Amino acid sequence: MTKKAVDTIDTDKYPHVNKGLDGIVAFSSSKSAIDGDKGELIYAGYNIDTLAENSTFEEVAFLLWFDRLPTRKELDELNDQLVAERHLPDTVVNYLKNTSKDAEPMSVLRTATSMLGDFDEEAEINEPEANFRKSIRMTAKMPAIIAGFQRARDGKEVLAPLKEGSTAYDFLYMLNGERPGEKAEKVMDICLIIHAEHGMNASTFVSRAVCSTQSDIYSAITGAIGSLKGPLHGGANAAVMNMLLQLDDDADVEAYIKEQLAERKKIMGFGHRVYRTIDPRAKHLQKMAKELAEETDMMTLYNWSEQIQSVMKNEKGIDPNVDFFSATVYYSMGIKTDLFTCIFAMSRVTGWTAHFLEQAGNNRLIRPRQLYTGKKNLPWVPIEERS
Ligand code: SDX
């Protein structure tokens, strides 16, 4: 007698599926804390507002890697290490020059970052000191990958990194072929600070999941880049810009957004799994977006952004997230829209690597359960008898 063809699914064992792991606390971490009700973000003890107003990206990188701010000597050492590691292997530069000019920049960043591992003697050494050095290398080299691909696809010379200056300064120099002014450097540095870390977001989860199998940090960051690329995550900033740019000059923005909502479309740059009020990072980005729009005669884009913000609040009670105003900031700086998510990635690599180091220091294989909804013990049917 054949077993009953279809057993009941395991609801007795797994009564509830938390789709998207919504509400599941899967890790303990000292890297950041998000209070979604208060709209508060803390990096290893320091409020994001404090860091955006007083710190630098390199100082924040140290904070995330070591859970404390550096001394002057330690920060100088880290800056020297980052500068020393900025150069790219020739093979990677050649890849940037020879790959398809139409390739998606985040795909190029994913491929080139993975390729860095081929030339890192410590790539397969899974020890804390080696993983920290690799964290520095990827943080130092990603700006050169992004800027290098941008210039290569424009048919311009791929510039060697500078041997001085901040990450923000060197990135803008390699991208534009001229040294940036103080304001541009400061804006980029603040953007890098506020994009660096954000708890258990999807791409950081990927970094920890890869780490948990004792795989290497290049694999973890490659996977994290792939996750961030998605429009529901880091890809939203580019999607925001594309939405703004397709609006006619005389567009009725309020009517457009209401139409999108009526069609149950998501408005990119709004909403968040954790925040129930405005993302604290959006406040800094909105301030910079307004200042830059005034300076670059792009007030139309900024005014539309404020109108969209108002409609979304009134219609859905939803606030901007980090991706909404970052779009106008980067666009006002003359950065190509499809590079926006790459800039997110070259900052978040500090958070991804900080979580990798933390996971490796207190590891347990990440392996959740699933509720099986298929059939069980079906009888075999020879192919000739299948219809
Ligand atoms: C980032 O996790 C992180 O911390 C990420 C990040 C980080 O720093 O790492 O903060 C960076 O990824 C920011 C998010 C960027 N993505 C977007 O801007 C894409 C648009 N946003 C949405 O897709 C959405 O808000 C998410 C994905 C961000 C969050 O989605 P959830 O938590 O799964 O919420 P949901 O989709 O279930 O929405 C709940 C309700 C729904 O309404 P109902 O269907 O229940 O009536 O809110 C509505 C949604 O329709 N809603 C939106 C909306 N976001 C939520 N409606 C219109 N537009 C939106 N953007």
Short mmCIF file of C-alpha atoms and ligand atoms in Angstrom, two decimals:
data_model
loop_
_atom_site.label_atom_id
_atom_site.label_comp_id
_atom_site.label_asym_id
_atom_site.label_seq_id
_atom_site.Cartn_x
_atom_site.Cartn_y
_atom_site.Cartn_z
CA MET A 1 0.00 0.00 0.00
CA THR A 2 1.62 3.34 -1.04
CA LYS A 3 2.10 5.89 1.67
CA LYS A 4 -0.49 8.60 1.67
CA ALA A 5 0.52 10.66 -1.43
CA VAL A 6 0.18 14.00 0.19
CA ASP A 7 1.05 14.51 3.83
CA THR A 8 -0.05 17.74 5.44
CA ILE A 9 2.63 20.46 5.23
CA ASP A 10 4.65 21.04 8.38
CA THR A 11 2.52 23.83 9.84
CA ASP A 12 2.64 22.10 13.18
CA LYS A 13 6.44 22.39 13.12
CA TYR A 14 6.75 25.78 11.40
CA PRO A 15 3.45 27.58 12.05
CA HIS A 16 4.51 31.02 10.69
CA VAL A 17 6.78 32.22 7.88
CA ASN A 18 8.30 35.67 8.45
CA LYS A 19 8.39 36.67 4.79
CA GLY A 20 11.54 38.67 4.10
CA LEU A 21 12.65 37.80 7.67
CA ASP A 22 10.49 40.77 8.67
CA GLY A 23 10.90 41.41 12.39
CA ILE A 24 13.36 38.54 12.89
CA VAL A 25 16.35 39.40 15.09
CA ALA A 26 18.99 37.16 13.56
CA PHE A 27 22.21 38.68 14.95
CA SER A 28 23.65 40.74 17.77
CA SER A 29 25.99 43.48 16.58
CA SER A 30 27.80 46.52 17.94
CA LYS A 31 28.06 48.18 14.53
CA SER A 32 24.87 50.23 14.46
CA ALA A 33 21.50 50.74 16.05
CA ILE A 34 18.37 51.99 14.28
CA ASP A 35 15.34 53.31 16.17
CA GLY A 36 12.66 53.27 13.48
CA ASP A 37 10.10 55.11 15.61
CA LYS A 38 12.43 57.93 16.61
CA GLY A 39 14.24 58.05 13.26
CA GLU A 40 17.58 57.55 14.98
CA LEU A 41 20.73 55.93 13.60
CA ILE A 42 23.79 55.26 15.73
CA TYR A 43 27.16 53.92 14.50
CA ALA A 44 29.00 52.12 17.33
CA GLY A 45 27.79 54.60 19.93
CA TYR A 46 27.75 57.83 17.91
CA ASN A 47 24.60 59.44 16.46
CA ILE A 48 24.73 59.82 12.68
CA ASP A 49 24.08 63.56 13.07
CA THR A 50 27.18 63.87 15.27
CA LEU A 51 29.27 61.97 12.75
CA ALA A 52 27.92 63.82 9.69
CA GLU A 53 28.73 67.14 11.38
CA ASN A 54 32.14 66.31 12.86
CA SER A 55 33.73 63.21 11.37
CA THR A 56 35.29 62.02 8.11
CA PHE A 57 34.60 58.87 6.10
CA GLU A 58 37.98 57.41 7.06
CA GLU A 59 37.34 58.09 10.76
CA VAL A 60 33.93 56.39 10.44
CA ALA A 61 35.56 53.41 8.74
CA PHE A 62 37.89 53.05 11.74
CA LEU A 63 34.90 53.41 14.10
CA LEU A 64 33.03 50.60 12.32
CA TRP A 65 36.03 48.30 12.17
CA PHE A 66 37.16 48.87 15.78
CA ASP A 67 33.98 50.03 17.63
CA ARG A 68 35.76 53.23 18.77
CA LEU A 69 37.05 56.46 17.29
CA PRO A 70 40.76 56.53 16.37
CA THR A 71 43.49 58.59 17.99
CA ARG A 72 45.17 61.10 15.71
CA LYS A 73 48.06 58.64 15.22
CA GLU A 74 45.69 55.76 14.39
CA LEU A 75 43.72 57.87 11.89
CA ASP A 76 46.91 59.06 10.20
CA GLU A 77 48.03 55.43 9.93
CA LEU A 78 44.69 54.36 8.44
CA ASN A 79 44.77 57.23 5.95
CA ASP A 80 48.28 56.21 4.91
CA GLN A 81 47.18 52.55 4.54
CA LEU A 82 44.18 53.53 2.41
CA VAL A 83 46.28 55.78 0.15
CA ALA A 84 48.92 53.05 -0.22
CA GLU A 85 46.26 50.53 -1.31
CA ARG A 86 44.41 52.72 -3.88
CA HIS A 87 46.20 51.42 -6.99
CA LEU A 88 44.51 48.71 -9.09
CA PRO A 89 46.19 45.62 -10.57
CA ASP A 90 46.92 46.17 -14.29
CA THR A 91 44.58 43.31 -15.20
CA VAL A 92 41.70 45.07 -13.45
CA VAL A 93 42.48 48.36 -15.21
CA ASN A 94 42.57 46.50 -18.53
CA TYR A 95 39.22 44.88 -17.70
CA LEU A 96 37.71 48.32 -17.05
CA LYS A 97 39.07 49.52 -20.41
CA ASN A 98 38.00 46.46 -22.41
CA THR A 99 34.67 45.39 -20.99
CA SER A 100 31.46 46.46 -22.70
CA LYS A 101 30.92 50.22 -22.53
CA ASP A 102 27.23 49.37 -22.08
CA ALA A 103 27.80 47.19 -19.01
CA GLU A 104 25.87 48.24 -15.89
CA PRO A 105 28.37 49.98 -13.56
CA MET A 106 27.28 47.95 -10.51
CA SER A 107 27.91 44.76 -12.52
CA VAL A 108 31.35 46.06 -13.46
CA LEU A 109 32.05 46.93 -9.80
CA ARG A 110 30.90 43.43 -8.77
CA THR A 111 33.18 41.77 -11.34
CA ALA A 112 36.21 43.98 -10.74
CA THR A 113 35.95 43.71 -6.94
CA SER A 114 35.83 39.93 -7.25
CA MET A 115 38.83 40.10 -9.59
CA LEU A 116 40.84 41.96 -6.92
CA GLY A 117 40.92 38.70 -4.98
CA ASP A 118 42.88 37.03 -7.79
CA PHE A 119 45.79 39.41 -7.09
CA ASP A 120 45.62 39.43 -3.30
CA GLU A 121 48.08 36.98 -1.77
CA GLU A 122 45.93 36.92 1.36
CA ALA A 123 42.66 36.28 -0.49
CA GLU A 124 42.16 32.81 1.03
CA ILE A 125 43.67 33.56 4.45
CA ASN A 126 40.65 33.72 6.70
CA GLU A 127 42.23 35.26 9.78
CA PRO A 128 41.23 38.52 11.49
CA GLU A 129 44.36 40.53 10.64
CA ALA A 130 44.34 39.39 7.00
CA ASN A 131 40.59 40.09 6.70
CA PHE A 132 41.14 43.59 8.11
CA ARG A 133 43.89 44.26 5.57
CA LYS A 134 41.58 43.03 2.78
CA SER A 135 38.85 45.33 4.12
CA ILE A 136 41.24 48.26 3.73
CA ARG A 137 42.22 47.13 0.22
CA MET A 138 38.64 46.92 -1.05
CA THR A 139 37.68 50.22 0.60
CA ALA A 140 40.73 51.86 -0.98
CA LYS A 141 40.27 50.36 -4.46
CA MET A 142 36.51 50.54 -5.15
CA PRO A 143 36.60 54.31 -5.90
CA ALA A 144 39.28 53.69 -8.53
CA ILE A 145 37.19 50.91 -10.11
CA ILE A 146 34.11 53.14 -10.34
CA ALA A 147 35.94 56.21 -11.63
CA GLY A 148 38.06 54.11 -13.96
CA PHE A 149 35.07 52.47 -15.66
CA GLN A 150 33.32 55.82 -16.00
CA ARG A 151 36.28 57.38 -17.76
CA ALA A 152 36.97 54.29 -19.87
CA ARG A 153 33.38 54.18 -21.20
CA ASP A 154 33.72 57.91 -21.98
CA GLY A 155 36.86 57.14 -23.98
CA LYS A 156 38.97 59.11 -21.54
CA GLU A 157 42.28 58.22 -19.87
CA VAL A 158 41.87 56.09 -16.74
CA LEU A 159 43.63 58.18 -14.10
CA ALA A 160 45.92 56.74 -11.44
CA PRO A 161 44.79 57.47 -7.88
CA LEU A 162 46.39 60.37 -6.05
CA LYS A 163 48.97 59.66 -3.35
CA GLU A 164 47.32 62.15 -1.05
CA GLY A 165 43.91 63.48 -0.16
CA SER A 166 40.77 61.95 1.31
CA THR A 167 38.79 59.14 -0.31
CA ALA A 168 36.17 61.69 -1.39
CA TYR A 169 38.80 64.05 -2.84
CA ASP A 170 40.64 61.30 -4.74
CA PHE A 171 37.39 59.79 -6.07
CA LEU A 172 36.17 63.09 -7.49
CA TYR A 173 39.62 63.74 -8.99
CA MET A 174 39.76 60.31 -10.68
CA LEU A 175 36.17 60.74 -11.89
CA ASN A 176 36.37 64.28 -13.25
CA GLY A 177 40.06 64.62 -14.08
CA GLU A 178 40.40 67.70 -11.92
CA ARG A 179 40.89 68.27 -8.21
CA PRO A 180 37.57 69.04 -6.49
CA GLY A 181 36.82 72.18 -4.53
CA GLU A 182 36.39 72.10 -0.76
CA LYS A 183 32.57 72.10 -0.95
CA ALA A 184 32.38 69.18 -3.38
CA GLU A 185 34.82 67.16 -1.26
CA LYS A 186 32.83 67.92 1.90
CA VAL A 187 29.50 66.94 0.29
CA MET A 188 30.95 63.66 -1.00
CA ASP A 189 32.58 62.93 2.38
CA ILE A 190 29.27 63.42 4.22
CA CYS A 191 27.53 61.16 1.67
CA LEU A 192 30.14 58.47 2.30
CA ILE A 193 29.70 58.84 6.08
CA ILE A 194 25.92 58.47 6.02
CA HIS A 195 25.89 55.51 3.59
CA ALA A 196 28.52 53.48 5.47
CA GLU A 197 26.46 51.27 7.76
CA HIS A 198 22.82 50.47 8.44
CA GLY A 199 22.22 47.36 10.53
CA MET A 200 20.84 44.21 8.98
CA ASN A 201 20.00 45.50 5.51
CA ALA A 202 19.83 42.93 2.73
CA SER A 203 23.39 43.40 1.44
CA THR A 204 24.92 43.27 4.91
CA PHE A 205 22.94 40.08 5.56
CA VAL A 206 24.54 38.63 2.41
CA SER A 207 28.01 39.57 3.67
CA ARG A 208 27.36 37.79 6.97
CA ALA A 209 25.77 34.77 5.32
CA VAL A 210 28.83 34.25 3.10
CA CYS A 211 31.14 34.78 6.09
CA SER A 212 29.20 32.19 8.11
CA THR A 213 30.25 29.37 5.75
CA GLN A 214 33.91 30.41 6.34
CA SER A 215 34.14 31.57 2.73
CA ASP A 216 36.44 34.49 1.90
CA ILE A 217 35.78 38.22 2.28
CA TYR A 218 36.05 38.92 -1.47
CA SER A 219 33.18 36.47 -2.03
CA ALA A 220 31.17 38.17 0.71
CA ILE A 221 31.63 41.67 -0.72
CA THR A 222 30.97 40.47 -4.27
CA GLY A 223 27.66 39.04 -3.08
CA ALA A 224 26.83 42.18 -1.12
CA ILE A 225 27.39 44.34 -4.21
CA GLY A 226 24.97 42.11 -6.10
CA SER A 227 22.36 42.55 -3.38
CA LEU A 228 22.77 46.33 -3.12
CA LYS A 229 22.26 46.61 -6.90
CA GLY A 230 18.56 45.86 -6.62
CA PRO A 231 16.07 48.76 -6.91
CA LEU A 232 14.41 47.82 -3.62
CA HIS A 233 17.79 48.42 -1.94
CA GLY A 234 20.68 50.58 -3.12
CA GLY A 235 19.49 50.73 -6.72
CA ALA A 236 16.65 53.03 -5.65
CA ASN A 237 18.76 56.21 -5.89
CA ALA A 238 19.25 55.77 -9.62
CA ALA A 239 15.57 54.89 -10.01
CA VAL A 240 14.63 58.14 -8.22
CA MET A 241 16.72 60.16 -10.68
CA ASN A 242 15.26 58.35 -13.67
CA MET A 243 11.78 59.11 -12.34
CA LEU A 244 12.59 62.83 -11.94
CA LEU A 245 14.25 63.08 -15.37
CA GLN A 246 11.29 61.60 -17.23
CA LEU A 247 8.96 64.32 -15.89
CA ASP A 248 8.06 67.06 -18.37
CA ASP A 249 9.05 70.61 -17.42
CA ASP A 250 5.41 71.49 -16.88
CA ALA A 251 4.60 68.18 -15.14
CA ASP A 252 1.84 68.06 -12.55
CA VAL A 253 4.02 66.14 -10.10
CA GLU A 254 1.26 65.65 -7.55
CA ALA A 255 -1.06 64.12 -10.16
CA TYR A 256 1.76 61.94 -11.49
CA ILE A 257 2.56 60.49 -8.05
CA LYS A 258 -1.11 59.93 -7.27
CA GLU A 259 -1.50 58.07 -10.57
CA GLN A 260 1.50 55.87 -9.74
CA LEU A 261 0.06 55.12 -6.30
CA ALA A 262 -3.36 54.39 -7.77
CA GLU A 263 -1.65 51.78 -9.97
CA ARG A 264 -0.09 50.40 -6.75
CA LYS A 265 3.39 51.32 -8.01
CA LYS A 266 6.20 51.89 -5.49
CA ILE A 267 7.75 55.39 -5.52
CA MET A 268 11.50 54.85 -5.34
CA GLY A 269 13.33 56.54 -2.49
CA PHE A 270 10.39 56.25 -0.10
CA GLY A 271 9.53 53.82 2.65
CA HIS A 272 11.67 51.58 4.77
CA ARG A 273 11.42 48.23 6.53
CA VAL A 274 12.47 49.80 9.84
CA TYR A 275 11.87 53.57 9.82
CA ARG A 276 8.34 54.73 10.68
CA THR A 277 9.40 58.36 10.32
CA ILE A 278 11.90 60.16 8.12
CA ASP A 279 15.26 58.42 7.69
CA PRO A 280 17.72 60.63 9.64
CA ARG A 281 20.14 60.38 6.74
CA ALA A 282 17.57 61.91 4.40
CA LYS A 283 17.64 65.12 6.44
CA HIS A 284 21.33 65.67 5.72
CA LEU A 285 20.90 64.75 2.07
CA GLN A 286 17.87 67.04 1.68
CA LYS A 287 19.85 69.96 3.09
CA MET A 288 22.73 69.32 0.71
CA ALA A 289 20.37 68.72 -2.22
CA LYS A 290 18.75 72.11 -1.68
CA GLU A 291 22.08 73.93 -1.36
CA LEU A 292 23.48 72.27 -4.48
CA ALA A 293 20.29 72.82 -6.47
CA GLU A 294 20.43 76.53 -5.67
CA GLU A 295 24.09 76.70 -6.70
CA THR A 296 23.62 74.69 -9.91
CA ASP A 297 20.28 76.15 -11.03
CA MET A 298 18.52 72.79 -10.56
CA MET A 299 15.77 74.09 -8.29
CA THR A 300 13.09 72.51 -10.48
CA LEU A 301 14.37 69.04 -9.62
CA TYR A 302 14.56 69.96 -5.95
CA ASN A 303 11.11 71.55 -5.90
CA TRP A 304 9.65 68.46 -7.55
CA SER A 305 11.37 66.36 -4.86
CA GLU A 306 9.73 68.41 -2.11
CA GLN A 307 6.33 68.08 -3.84
CA ILE A 308 6.75 64.30 -4.05
CA GLN A 309 7.74 64.21 -0.40
CA SER A 310 4.57 66.08 0.52
CA VAL A 311 2.27 63.88 -1.60
CA MET A 312 3.77 60.68 -0.21
CA LYS A 313 3.35 61.92 3.35
CA ASN A 314 -0.23 63.01 2.78
CA GLU A 315 -1.33 60.02 0.68
CA LYS A 316 0.60 57.14 2.27
CA GLY A 317 2.13 58.54 5.44
CA ILE A 318 5.52 57.49 4.01
CA ASP A 319 8.77 59.45 4.31
CA PRO A 320 11.91 59.61 2.15
CA ASN A 321 14.69 57.14 2.80
CA VAL A 322 18.42 57.58 2.18
CA ASP A 323 18.00 57.09 -1.56
CA PHE A 324 15.56 59.89 -2.32
CA PHE A 325 17.58 63.07 -1.94
CA SER A 326 20.95 61.42 -2.59
CA ALA A 327 19.81 61.27 -6.21
CA THR A 328 19.56 65.06 -6.52
CA VAL A 329 22.82 65.55 -4.63
CA TYR A 330 24.81 63.32 -6.97
CA TYR A 331 23.06 64.65 -10.09
CA SER A 332 23.79 68.23 -9.04
CA MET A 333 27.44 67.21 -8.72
CA GLY A 334 27.42 66.10 -12.37
CA ILE A 335 27.66 62.40 -11.56
CA LYS A 336 26.05 60.00 -14.08
CA THR A 337 22.82 58.47 -12.76
CA ASP A 338 23.94 54.86 -13.20
CA LEU A 339 26.94 55.52 -10.93
CA PHE A 340 24.80 56.52 -7.94
CA THR A 341 24.52 53.00 -6.50
CA CYS A 342 28.26 52.47 -6.98
CA ILE A 343 28.88 55.43 -4.67
CA PHE A 344 26.56 53.80 -2.14
CA ALA A 345 28.66 50.61 -2.47
CA MET A 346 32.06 52.28 -2.09
CA SER A 347 30.84 53.61 1.24
CA ARG A 348 28.92 50.55 2.45
CA VAL A 349 31.94 48.30 1.89
CA THR A 350 33.06 49.57 5.32
CA GLY A 351 29.84 48.33 6.94
CA TRP A 352 29.87 45.06 4.99
CA THR A 353 33.47 44.32 6.01
CA ALA A 354 32.86 45.40 9.62
CA HIS A 355 29.99 42.91 9.83
CA PHE A 356 32.13 40.21 8.16
CA LEU A 357 34.86 40.71 10.78
CA GLU A 358 32.25 40.65 13.58
CA GLN A 359 30.56 37.51 12.21
CA ALA A 360 33.90 35.74 11.81
CA GLY A 361 34.73 36.56 15.41
CA ASN A 362 31.59 34.87 16.73
CA ASN A 363 30.42 32.65 13.94
CA ARG A 364 27.56 30.18 13.53
CA LEU A 365 26.50 28.93 10.10
CA ILE A 366 23.49 30.94 8.90
CA ARG A 367 20.90 28.34 7.99
CA PRO A 368 17.22 29.20 8.71
CA ARG A 369 14.32 26.78 8.15
CA GLN A 370 11.56 26.82 5.56
CA LEU A 371 7.91 25.80 5.57
CA TYR A 372 7.62 23.11 2.88
CA THR A 373 4.45 23.62 0.84
CA GLY A 374 4.95 20.90 -1.79
CA LYS A 375 3.58 17.35 -1.93
CA LYS A 376 5.32 14.32 -0.35
CA ASN A 377 5.87 10.64 -1.21
CA LEU A 378 4.31 10.83 -4.69
CA PRO A 379 4.35 7.46 -6.53
CA TRP A 380 6.81 7.20 -9.46
CA VAL A 381 5.21 7.51 -12.93
CA PRO A 382 7.27 6.25 -15.90
CA ILE A 383 7.78 9.00 -18.48
CA GLU A 384 5.82 7.08 -21.12
CA GLU A 385 2.78 7.28 -18.89
CA ARG A 386 3.04 10.99 -18.13
CA SER A 387 0.69 13.32 -20.01
C1 SDX B 1 17.73 51.13 1.27
O1 SDX B 1 17.32 47.94 4.95
C2 SDX B 1 17.98 49.00 4.90
O2 SDX B 1 18.43 49.53 5.92
C3 SDX B 1 18.21 49.55 3.52
C4 SDX B 1 18.91 50.90 3.46
C5 SDX B 1 20.35 50.79 3.91
O3 SDX B 1 20.93 51.81 4.30
O4 SDX B 1 20.94 49.69 3.73
O5 SDX B 1 18.23 51.84 4.29
C6 SDX B 1 18.97 51.42 2.03
O6 SDX B 1 17.67 50.13 0.62
C7 SDX B 1 16.56 52.06 1.38
C8 SDX B 1 15.30 51.55 0.64
C9 SDX B 1 15.46 51.87 -0.84
N1 SDX B 1 14.35 51.26 -1.61
C10 SDX B 1 13.38 52.03 -2.12
O7 SDX B 1 13.31 53.24 -2.00
C11 SDX B 1 12.36 51.25 -2.95
C12 SDX B 1 10.95 51.73 -2.60
N2 SDX B 1 10.63 51.34 -1.26
C13 SDX B 1 9.80 50.18 -1.07
O8 SDX B 1 10.00 49.16 -2.02
C14 SDX B 1 9.72 49.72 0.38
O9 SDX B 1 9.46 50.81 1.14
C15 SDX B 1 10.92 49.00 0.97
C16 SDX B 1 11.38 47.86 0.13
C17 SDX B 1 12.05 49.93 1.20
C18 SDX B 1 10.47 48.44 2.32
O10 SDX B 1 9.46 47.59 2.02
P1 SDX B 1 8.70 46.67 3.09
O11 SDX B 1 9.21 46.89 4.46
O12 SDX B 1 8.72 45.29 2.56
O13 SDX B 1 7.25 47.30 3.07
P2 SDX B 1 6.13 46.93 2.03
O14 SDX B 1 6.65 46.89 0.63
O15 SDX B 1 5.41 45.73 2.56
O16 SDX B 1 5.16 48.21 2.14
C19 SDX B 1 4.27 48.39 3.24
C20 SDX B 1 3.17 49.27 2.72
C21 SDX B 1 2.55 48.73 1.44
O17 SDX B 1 1.23 49.23 1.37
P3 SDX B 1 0.02 48.15 1.31
O18 SDX B 1 0.29 47.32 0.11
O19 SDX B 1 0.15 47.38 2.63
O20 SDX B 1 -1.18 49.04 1.23
O21 SDX B 1 3.69 50.56 2.36
C22 SDX B 1 3.56 50.75 0.96
C23 SDX B 1 3.32 49.38 0.33
O22 SDX B 1 2.58 49.50 -0.86
N3 SDX B 1 4.83 51.27 0.47
C24 SDX B 1 4.97 52.06 -0.59
C25 SDX B 1 6.33 52.33 -0.68
N4 SDX B 1 6.99 51.69 0.30
C26 SDX B 1 6.05 51.03 1.00
N5 SDX B 1 4.05 52.56 -1.48
C27 SDX B 1 4.54 53.35 -2.45
N6 SDX B 1 5.86 53.64 -2.60
C28 SDX B 1 6.76 53.16 -1.75
N7 SDX B 1 8.04 53.45 -1.90
#
